[in-house]
DNA sequence: AATTATACTGAACAAATGTTCAGTTAGCAA
DNA sequence: TTGCTAACTGAACATTTGTTCAGTATAATT
């Protein structure tokens, strides 16, 4: 069970990593909490591993890994909300954090979008789209598809006649997938654009 | 000087970190390169530190830190280019990587956009915008501004009459900054949107 | 009342790890 | 040639670090 003490240890592990880009040694955890015996911390770590919160590489130093499924990585504070009509004061609220971006991008690749076929979905020429390859594709998802050796970013729709790839731009025509080699490479997951 | 050998060591450090979320020990670097003496690697590390490519925390294990100014972090491969009109084959080209996203976001905060005042700049309601606070603001930059205790995301323009905050939506009016408390909180740096 | 889990102390061991020193070889520049 | 640097080898040393064992105390659970 995740006790208060162990919650604080998890918290320390996250903060330490965010500051130092590495995890602490057992003795460093000890001194942070004022625990005099390394075994005091070591048993916490083993319990946290047993319960799936972390994983440990035995015999290796600083070899802790936070389990991303069980933990929300606190990396970037989410600062208030920018509004056009109803502005809100910028306040960092505890617990408001953006999920670990590295984690969000893991197991994916990045595609650079060229063309304006998805402009109405807010995806512009030059934007970067992270694509998750291990995802089941549902109706209306934005997907990256391979069609006869060509790659396109489109919104996918399934109906009785088959698969249709819809652009989000009236100037472009939908593609009805009939023959030839077709495969969905992955599902568009995140949009990243450099603004400056 | 950054020799070929040291370039490969830097590369290994980056790759090892991306895979393991920690840096290797000196002996792990040794065995990767088939170097039999720890000093062989240790002198490389000291040279890399001397030249500003990394920094070392002496006496601590796995305490390497890559200098972000001197290194491009290779984290996510940039896979080809998605095009609407002229599709391109998906090929991972060497050297094509997205810069370290953590690094891009460092020293910034994230704002959640509400409203559609910037819709023509492709910034939609609910999008996340990373804001860099330590940046000089130029004409036409998209900035987060604090005006009489209200926060807004707008394109900033300087002219003889003063500062104007422009929305990217014809339904909204520009704001002429005349009186009251005004401050630019930061410059919009990246746009992040979850697509699924 | 007995058992189990948490949360430690204290001591000790073995392995991992950073660091240093003395030397070697090869190539490059003055 | 001489000197310098890169790129090591090999050995040794000193910490650091993970791990284990034997206890103690407290609170909650069966």
PDB file of C-alpha atoms in Angstrom, chain B:
ATOM      1  CA  UNK B   1      39.068  19.892 -29.223  1.00  0.00           C
ATOM      2  CA  UNK B   2      36.188  17.578 -30.031  1.00  0.00           C
ATOM      3  CA  UNK B   3      37.798  14.560 -31.598  1.00  0.00           C
ATOM      4  CA  UNK B   4      35.978  11.790 -33.428  1.00  0.00           C
ATOM      5  CA  UNK B   5      36.381   9.501 -30.459  1.00  0.00           C
ATOM      6  CA  UNK B   6      34.918  12.043 -28.074  1.00  0.00           C
ATOM      7  CA  UNK B   7      32.092  12.788 -30.462  1.00  0.00           C
ATOM      8  CA  UNK B   8      31.218   9.084 -30.336  1.00  0.00           C
ATOM      9  CA  UNK B   9      31.397   9.119 -26.568  1.00  0.00           C
ATOM     10  CA  UNK B  10      29.019  12.094 -26.423  1.00  0.00           C
ATOM     11  CA  UNK B  11      26.743  10.222 -28.779  1.00  0.00           C
ATOM     12  CA  UNK B  12      26.819   7.157 -26.562  1.00  0.00           C
ATOM     13  CA  UNK B  13      26.041   9.245 -23.490  1.00  0.00           C
ATOM     14  CA  UNK B  14      23.004  10.696 -25.201  1.00  0.00           C
ATOM     15  CA  UNK B  15      21.733   7.371 -26.472  1.00  0.00           C
ATOM     16  CA  UNK B  16      22.344   5.633 -23.159  1.00  0.00           C
ATOM     17  CA  UNK B  17      20.415   8.323 -21.351  1.00  0.00           C
ATOM     18  CA  UNK B  18      17.525   8.182 -23.780  1.00  0.00           C
ATOM     19  CA  UNK B  19      17.236   4.446 -23.313  1.00  0.00           C
ATOM     20  CA  UNK B  20      17.883   4.161 -19.590  1.00  0.00           C
ATOM     21  CA  UNK B  21      17.005   7.563 -18.173  1.00  0.00           C
ATOM     22  CA  UNK B  22      20.378   7.634 -16.504  1.00  0.00           C
ATOM     23  CA  UNK B  23      23.970   8.049 -17.573  1.00  0.00           C
ATOM     24  CA  UNK B  24      26.442   5.162 -17.727  1.00  0.00           C
ATOM     25  CA  UNK B  25      29.240   4.501 -15.283  1.00  0.00           C
ATOM     26  CA  UNK B  26      32.797   4.874 -16.523  1.00  0.00           C
ATOM     27  CA  UNK B  27      33.168   1.126 -16.739  1.00  0.00           C
ATOM     28  CA  UNK B  28      29.986   0.831 -18.745  1.00  0.00           C
ATOM     29  CA  UNK B  29      31.423   3.297 -21.236  1.00  0.00           C
ATOM     30  CA  UNK B  30      34.632   1.253 -21.232  1.00  0.00           C
ATOM     31  CA  UNK B  31      32.896  -1.967 -22.156  1.00  0.00           C
ATOM     32  CA  UNK B  32      30.804  -0.294 -24.845  1.00  0.00           C
ATOM     33  CA  UNK B  33      33.931   0.941 -26.613  1.00  0.00           C
ATOM     34  CA  UNK B  34      36.094  -2.036 -25.724  1.00  0.00           C
ATOM     35  CA  UNK B  35      38.423   0.140 -23.705  1.00  0.00           C
ATOM     36  CA  UNK B  36      40.170  -1.907 -21.060  1.00  0.00           C
ATOM     37  CA  UNK B  37      41.292   0.806 -18.694  1.00  0.00           C
ATOM     38  CA  UNK B  38      38.864   3.056 -16.869  1.00  0.00           C
ATOM     39  CA  UNK B  39      41.388   5.824 -17.160  1.00  0.00           C
ATOM     40  CA  UNK B  40      41.061   5.718 -20.924  1.00  0.00           C
ATOM     41  CA  UNK B  41      37.470   6.816 -20.593  1.00  0.00           C
ATOM     42  CA  UNK B  42      38.024   8.983 -17.561  1.00  0.00           C
ATOM     43  CA  UNK B  43      40.455  11.211 -19.423  1.00  0.00           C
ATOM     44  CA  UNK B  44      37.982  11.599 -22.256  1.00  0.00           C
ATOM     45  CA  UNK B  45      35.347  12.688 -19.792  1.00  0.00           C
ATOM     46  CA  UNK B  46      37.663  15.214 -18.181  1.00  0.00           C
ATOM     47  CA  UNK B  47      38.550  16.574 -21.613  1.00  0.00           C
ATOM     48  CA  UNK B  48      34.881  16.825 -22.551  1.00  0.00           C
ATOM     49  CA  UNK B  49      34.243  18.663 -19.311  1.00  0.00           C
ATOM     50  CA  UNK B  50      37.202  20.995 -19.875  1.00  0.00           C
ATOM     51  CA  UNK B  51      35.828  21.858 -23.311  1.00  0.00           C
ATOM     52  CA  UNK B  52      32.348  22.474 -21.961  1.00  0.00           C
ATOM     53  CA  UNK B  53      30.528  19.570 -23.559  1.00  0.00           C
ATOM     54  CA  UNK B  54      29.589  17.908 -20.302  1.00  0.00           C
ATOM     55  CA  UNK B  55      29.830  18.577 -16.616  1.00  0.00           C
ATOM     56  CA  UNK B  56      30.819  16.051 -14.001  1.00  0.00           C
ATOM     57  CA  UNK B  57      29.857  15.818 -10.369  1.00  0.00           C
ATOM     58  CA  UNK B  58      33.016  14.529  -8.836  1.00  0.00           C
ATOM     59  CA  UNK B  59      32.878  11.460  -6.605  1.00  0.00           C
ATOM     60  CA  UNK B  60      29.282  10.774  -7.552  1.00  0.00           C
ATOM     61  CA  UNK B  61      28.216   7.829  -9.621  1.00  0.00           C
ATOM     62  CA  UNK B  62      26.590   8.333 -13.029  1.00  0.00           C
ATOM     63  CA  UNK B  63      26.898  12.052 -12.422  1.00  0.00           C
ATOM     64  CA  UNK B  64      27.412  13.199 -15.967  1.00  0.00           C
ATOM     65  CA  UNK B  65      25.420  16.046 -17.399  1.00  0.00           C
ATOM     66  CA  UNK B  66      25.326  16.926 -21.066  1.00  0.00           C
ATOM     67  CA  UNK B  67      25.707  20.596 -21.737  1.00  0.00           C
ATOM     68  CA  UNK B  68      22.591  21.553 -23.611  1.00  0.00           C
ATOM     69  CA  UNK B  69      24.126  24.580 -25.286  1.00  0.00           C
ATOM     70  CA  UNK B  70      26.826  22.545 -26.964  1.00  0.00           C
ATOM     71  CA  UNK B  71      24.847  19.440 -27.768  1.00  0.00           C
ATOM     72  CA  UNK B  72      21.791  18.714 -29.790  1.00  0.00           C
ATOM     73  CA  UNK B  73      19.929  16.061 -27.911  1.00  0.00           C
ATOM     74  CA  UNK B  74      18.844  13.309 -30.172  1.00  0.00           C
ATOM     75  CA  UNK B  75      15.657  12.040 -28.722  1.00  0.00           C
ATOM     76  CA  UNK B  76      13.019  11.620 -31.307  1.00  0.00           C
ATOM     77  CA  UNK B  77      13.793  10.749 -34.870  1.00  0.00           C
ATOM     78  CA  UNK B  78      12.256  13.034 -37.416  1.00  0.00           C
ATOM     79  CA  UNK B  79      10.678  10.704 -39.913  1.00  0.00           C
ATOM     80  CA  UNK B  80      10.436  12.023 -43.422  1.00  0.00           C
ATOM     81  CA  UNK B  81       7.910  14.644 -44.232  1.00  0.00           C
ATOM     82  CA  UNK B  82       4.156  14.315 -44.570  1.00  0.00           C
ATOM     83  CA  UNK B  83       2.855  16.115 -47.552  1.00  0.00           C
ATOM     84  CA  UNK B  84      -0.534  16.617 -49.092  1.00  0.00           C
ATOM     85  CA  UNK B  85       0.479  17.279 -52.663  1.00  0.00           C
ATOM     86  CA  UNK B  86       3.943  15.823 -52.984  1.00  0.00           C
ATOM     87  CA  UNK B  87       4.228  12.807 -50.740  1.00  0.00           C
ATOM     88  CA  UNK B  88       7.624  11.625 -49.661  1.00  0.00           C
ATOM     89  CA  UNK B  89       8.743   8.207 -48.592  1.00  0.00           C
ATOM     90  CA  UNK B  90       9.190   7.795 -44.853  1.00  0.00           C
ATOM     91  CA  UNK B  91      12.909   7.511 -44.260  1.00  0.00           C
ATOM     92  CA  UNK B  92      14.813   8.202 -41.095  1.00  0.00           C
ATOM     93  CA  UNK B  93      17.732  10.284 -42.169  1.00  0.00           C
ATOM     94  CA  UNK B  94      20.785  10.492 -39.989  1.00  0.00           C
ATOM     95  CA  UNK B  95      21.064  13.799 -38.241  1.00  0.00           C
ATOM     96  CA  UNK B  96      17.385  14.525 -38.514  1.00  0.00           C
ATOM     97  CA  UNK B  97      16.171  14.842 -34.988  1.00  0.00           C
ATOM     98  CA  UNK B  98      13.869  17.008 -33.028  1.00  0.00           C
ATOM     99  CA  UNK B  99      15.659  18.986 -30.397  1.00  0.00           C
ATOM    100  CA  UNK B 100      15.265  17.843 -26.845  1.00  0.00           C
ATOM    101  CA  UNK B 101      11.789  18.822 -25.872  1.00  0.00           C
ATOM    102  CA  UNK B 102      12.568  18.998 -22.197  1.00  0.00           C
ATOM    103  CA  UNK B 103      15.290  21.421 -22.974  1.00  0.00           C
ATOM    104  CA  UNK B 104      13.068  23.510 -25.190  1.00  0.00           C
ATOM    105  CA  UNK B 105      10.611  23.762 -22.378  1.00  0.00           C
ATOM    106  CA  UNK B 106      13.117  24.521 -19.662  1.00  0.00           C
ATOM    107  CA  UNK B 107      12.714  27.813 -17.929  1.00  0.00           C
ATOM    108  CA  UNK B 108       9.260  28.164 -19.289  1.00  0.00           C
ATOM    109  CA  UNK B 109       5.761  27.558 -18.163  1.00  0.00           C
ATOM    110  CA  UNK B 110       2.773  26.157 -19.936  1.00  0.00           C
ATOM    111  CA  UNK B 111      -0.407  28.046 -20.573  1.00  0.00           C
ATOM    112  CA  UNK B 112      -3.695  26.577 -21.564  1.00  0.00           C
ATOM    113  CA  UNK B 113      -5.405  28.748 -24.131  1.00  0.00           C
ATOM    114  CA  UNK B 114      -9.035  29.529 -23.779  1.00  0.00           C
ATOM    115  CA  UNK B 115     -11.024  31.309 -26.430  1.00  0.00           C
ATOM    116  CA  UNK B 116     -10.563  31.686 -30.134  1.00  0.00           C
ATOM    117  CA  UNK B 117      -8.887  35.057 -30.403  1.00  0.00           C
ATOM    118  CA  UNK B 118      -5.808  33.523 -31.992  1.00  0.00           C
ATOM    119  CA  UNK B 119      -7.561  31.032 -34.252  1.00  0.00           C
ATOM    120  CA  UNK B 120      -6.086  32.425 -37.446  1.00  0.00           C
ATOM    121  CA  UNK B 121      -2.604  31.786 -36.074  1.00  0.00           C
ATOM    122  CA  UNK B 122      -3.630  28.164 -35.655  1.00  0.00           C
ATOM    123  CA  UNK B 123      -3.904  28.443 -31.895  1.00  0.00           C
ATOM    124  CA  UNK B 124      -7.140  26.856 -30.802  1.00  0.00           C
ATOM    125  CA  UNK B 125      -9.178  26.761 -27.634  1.00  0.00           C
ATOM    126  CA  UNK B 126      -7.624  24.249 -25.247  1.00  0.00           C
ATOM    127  CA  UNK B 127      -4.162  24.304 -26.817  1.00  0.00           C
ATOM    128  CA  UNK B 128      -1.103  24.414 -24.608  1.00  0.00           C
ATOM    129  CA  UNK B 129       1.461  27.105 -25.216  1.00  0.00           C
ATOM    130  CA  UNK B 130       4.894  27.072 -23.621  1.00  0.00           C
ATOM    131  CA  UNK B 131       6.001  30.532 -22.643  1.00  0.00           C
ATOM    132  CA  UNK B 132       9.593  31.633 -22.269  1.00  0.00           C
ATOM    133  CA  UNK B 133       9.987  34.311 -19.671  1.00  0.00           C
ATOM    134  CA  UNK B 134      13.589  35.205 -20.425  1.00  0.00           C
ATOM    135  CA  UNK B 135      13.258  36.439 -23.927  1.00  0.00           C
ATOM    136  CA  UNK B 136      13.436  39.807 -25.546  1.00  0.00           C
ATOM    137  CA  UNK B 137      10.206  40.550 -27.321  1.00  0.00           C
ATOM    138  CA  UNK B 138      10.253  41.749 -30.914  1.00  0.00           C
ATOM    139  CA  UNK B 139       7.630  43.236 -33.149  1.00  0.00           C
ATOM    140  CA  UNK B 140       5.011  40.688 -34.275  1.00  0.00           C
ATOM    141  CA  UNK B 141       5.895  38.148 -31.599  1.00  0.00           C
ATOM    142  CA  UNK B 142       3.113  36.206 -29.993  1.00  0.00           C
ATOM    143  CA  UNK B 143       3.300  37.101 -26.323  1.00  0.00           C
ATOM    144  CA  UNK B 144       1.535  36.475 -23.069  1.00  0.00           C
ATOM    145  CA  UNK B 145       0.762  39.844 -21.564  1.00  0.00           C
ATOM    146  CA  UNK B 146      -0.542  40.974 -18.227  1.00  0.00           C
ATOM    147  CA  UNK B 147      -2.850  43.956 -18.589  1.00  0.00           C
ATOM    148  CA  UNK B 148      -4.586  45.290 -15.501  1.00  0.00           C
ATOM    149  CA  UNK B 149      -4.433  41.909 -13.858  1.00  0.00           C
ATOM    150  CA  UNK B 150      -5.747  40.112 -16.883  1.00  0.00           C
ATOM    151  CA  UNK B 151      -3.737  37.623 -18.919  1.00  0.00           C
ATOM    152  CA  UNK B 152      -4.011  37.448 -22.675  1.00  0.00           C
ATOM    153  CA  UNK B 153      -2.268  35.765 -25.543  1.00  0.00           C
ATOM    154  CA  UNK B 154      -1.842  38.174 -28.422  1.00  0.00           C
ATOM    155  CA  UNK B 155       0.462  39.234 -31.212  1.00  0.00           C
ATOM    156  CA  UNK B 156       2.373  42.314 -30.109  1.00  0.00           C
ATOM    157  CA  UNK B 157       3.103  45.258 -32.376  1.00  0.00           C
ATOM    158  CA  UNK B 158       5.096  48.365 -31.644  1.00  0.00           C
ATOM    159  CA  UNK B 159       4.469  51.651 -33.446  1.00  0.00           C
ATOM    160  CA  UNK B 160       4.651  55.389 -32.834  1.00  0.00           C
ATOM    161  CA  UNK B 161       1.439  55.409 -30.834  1.00  0.00           C
ATOM    162  CA  UNK B 162       2.679  52.709 -28.523  1.00  0.00           C
ATOM    163  CA  UNK B 163       1.995  49.040 -28.016  1.00  0.00           C
ATOM    164  CA  UNK B 164      -0.875  47.228 -29.701  1.00  0.00           C
ATOM    165  CA  UNK B 165      -2.008  43.720 -28.850  1.00  0.00           C
ATOM    166  CA  UNK B 166      -3.515  42.087 -31.934  1.00  0.00           C
ATOM    167  CA  UNK B 167      -5.794  39.105 -31.850  1.00  0.00           C
ATOM    168  CA  UNK B 168      -5.667  36.758 -34.829  1.00  0.00           C
ATOM    169  CA  UNK B 169      -9.397  36.747 -35.311  1.00  0.00           C
ATOM    170  CA  UNK B 170     -11.452  39.406 -37.116  1.00  0.00           C
ATOM    171  CA  UNK B 171     -14.209  39.047 -34.528  1.00  0.00           C
ATOM    172  CA  UNK B 172     -11.936  40.495 -31.854  1.00  0.00           C
ATOM    173  CA  UNK B 173     -10.582  44.022 -31.615  1.00  0.00           C
ATOM    174  CA  UNK B 174      -6.963  45.029 -31.119  1.00  0.00           C
ATOM    175  CA  UNK B 175      -6.067  46.355 -27.683  1.00  0.00           C
ATOM    176  CA  UNK B 176      -4.215  49.669 -27.614  1.00  0.00           C
ATOM    177  CA  UNK B 177      -2.090  49.743 -24.494  1.00  0.00           C
ATOM    178  CA  UNK B 178      -2.483  53.257 -23.150  1.00  0.00           C
ATOM    179  CA  UNK B 179      -2.771  53.332 -19.393  1.00  0.00           C
ATOM    180  CA  UNK B 180      -2.943  50.969 -16.493  1.00  0.00           C
ATOM    181  CA  UNK B 181      -0.541  48.257 -15.475  1.00  0.00           C
ATOM    182  CA  UNK B 182       0.967  46.436 -18.415  1.00  0.00           C
ATOM    183  CA  UNK B 183       3.663  43.820 -18.585  1.00  0.00           C
ATOM    184  CA  UNK B 184       4.761  41.191 -21.049  1.00  0.00           C
ATOM    185  CA  UNK B 185       4.996  37.937 -19.138  1.00  0.00           C
ATOM    186  CA  UNK B 186       6.789  36.098 -21.875  1.00  0.00           C
ATOM    187  CA  UNK B 187       7.083  35.047 -25.417  1.00  0.00           C
ATOM    188  CA  UNK B 188       5.127  32.128 -26.830  1.00  0.00           C
ATOM    189  CA  UNK B 189       7.613  29.490 -27.800  1.00  0.00           C
ATOM    190  CA  UNK B 190       5.860  26.271 -28.581  1.00  0.00           C
ATOM    191  CA  UNK B 191       2.383  25.055 -29.244  1.00  0.00           C
ATOM    192  CA  UNK B 192       1.362  21.663 -27.967  1.00  0.00           C
ATOM    193  CA  UNK B 193      -1.956  20.038 -28.681  1.00  0.00           C
ATOM    194  CA  UNK B 194      -3.154  16.575 -27.847  1.00  0.00           C
ATOM    195  CA  UNK B 195      -4.817  15.222 -30.965  1.00  0.00           C
ATOM    196  CA  UNK B 196      -6.399  12.071 -29.543  1.00  0.00           C
TER     197      UNK B 196
END
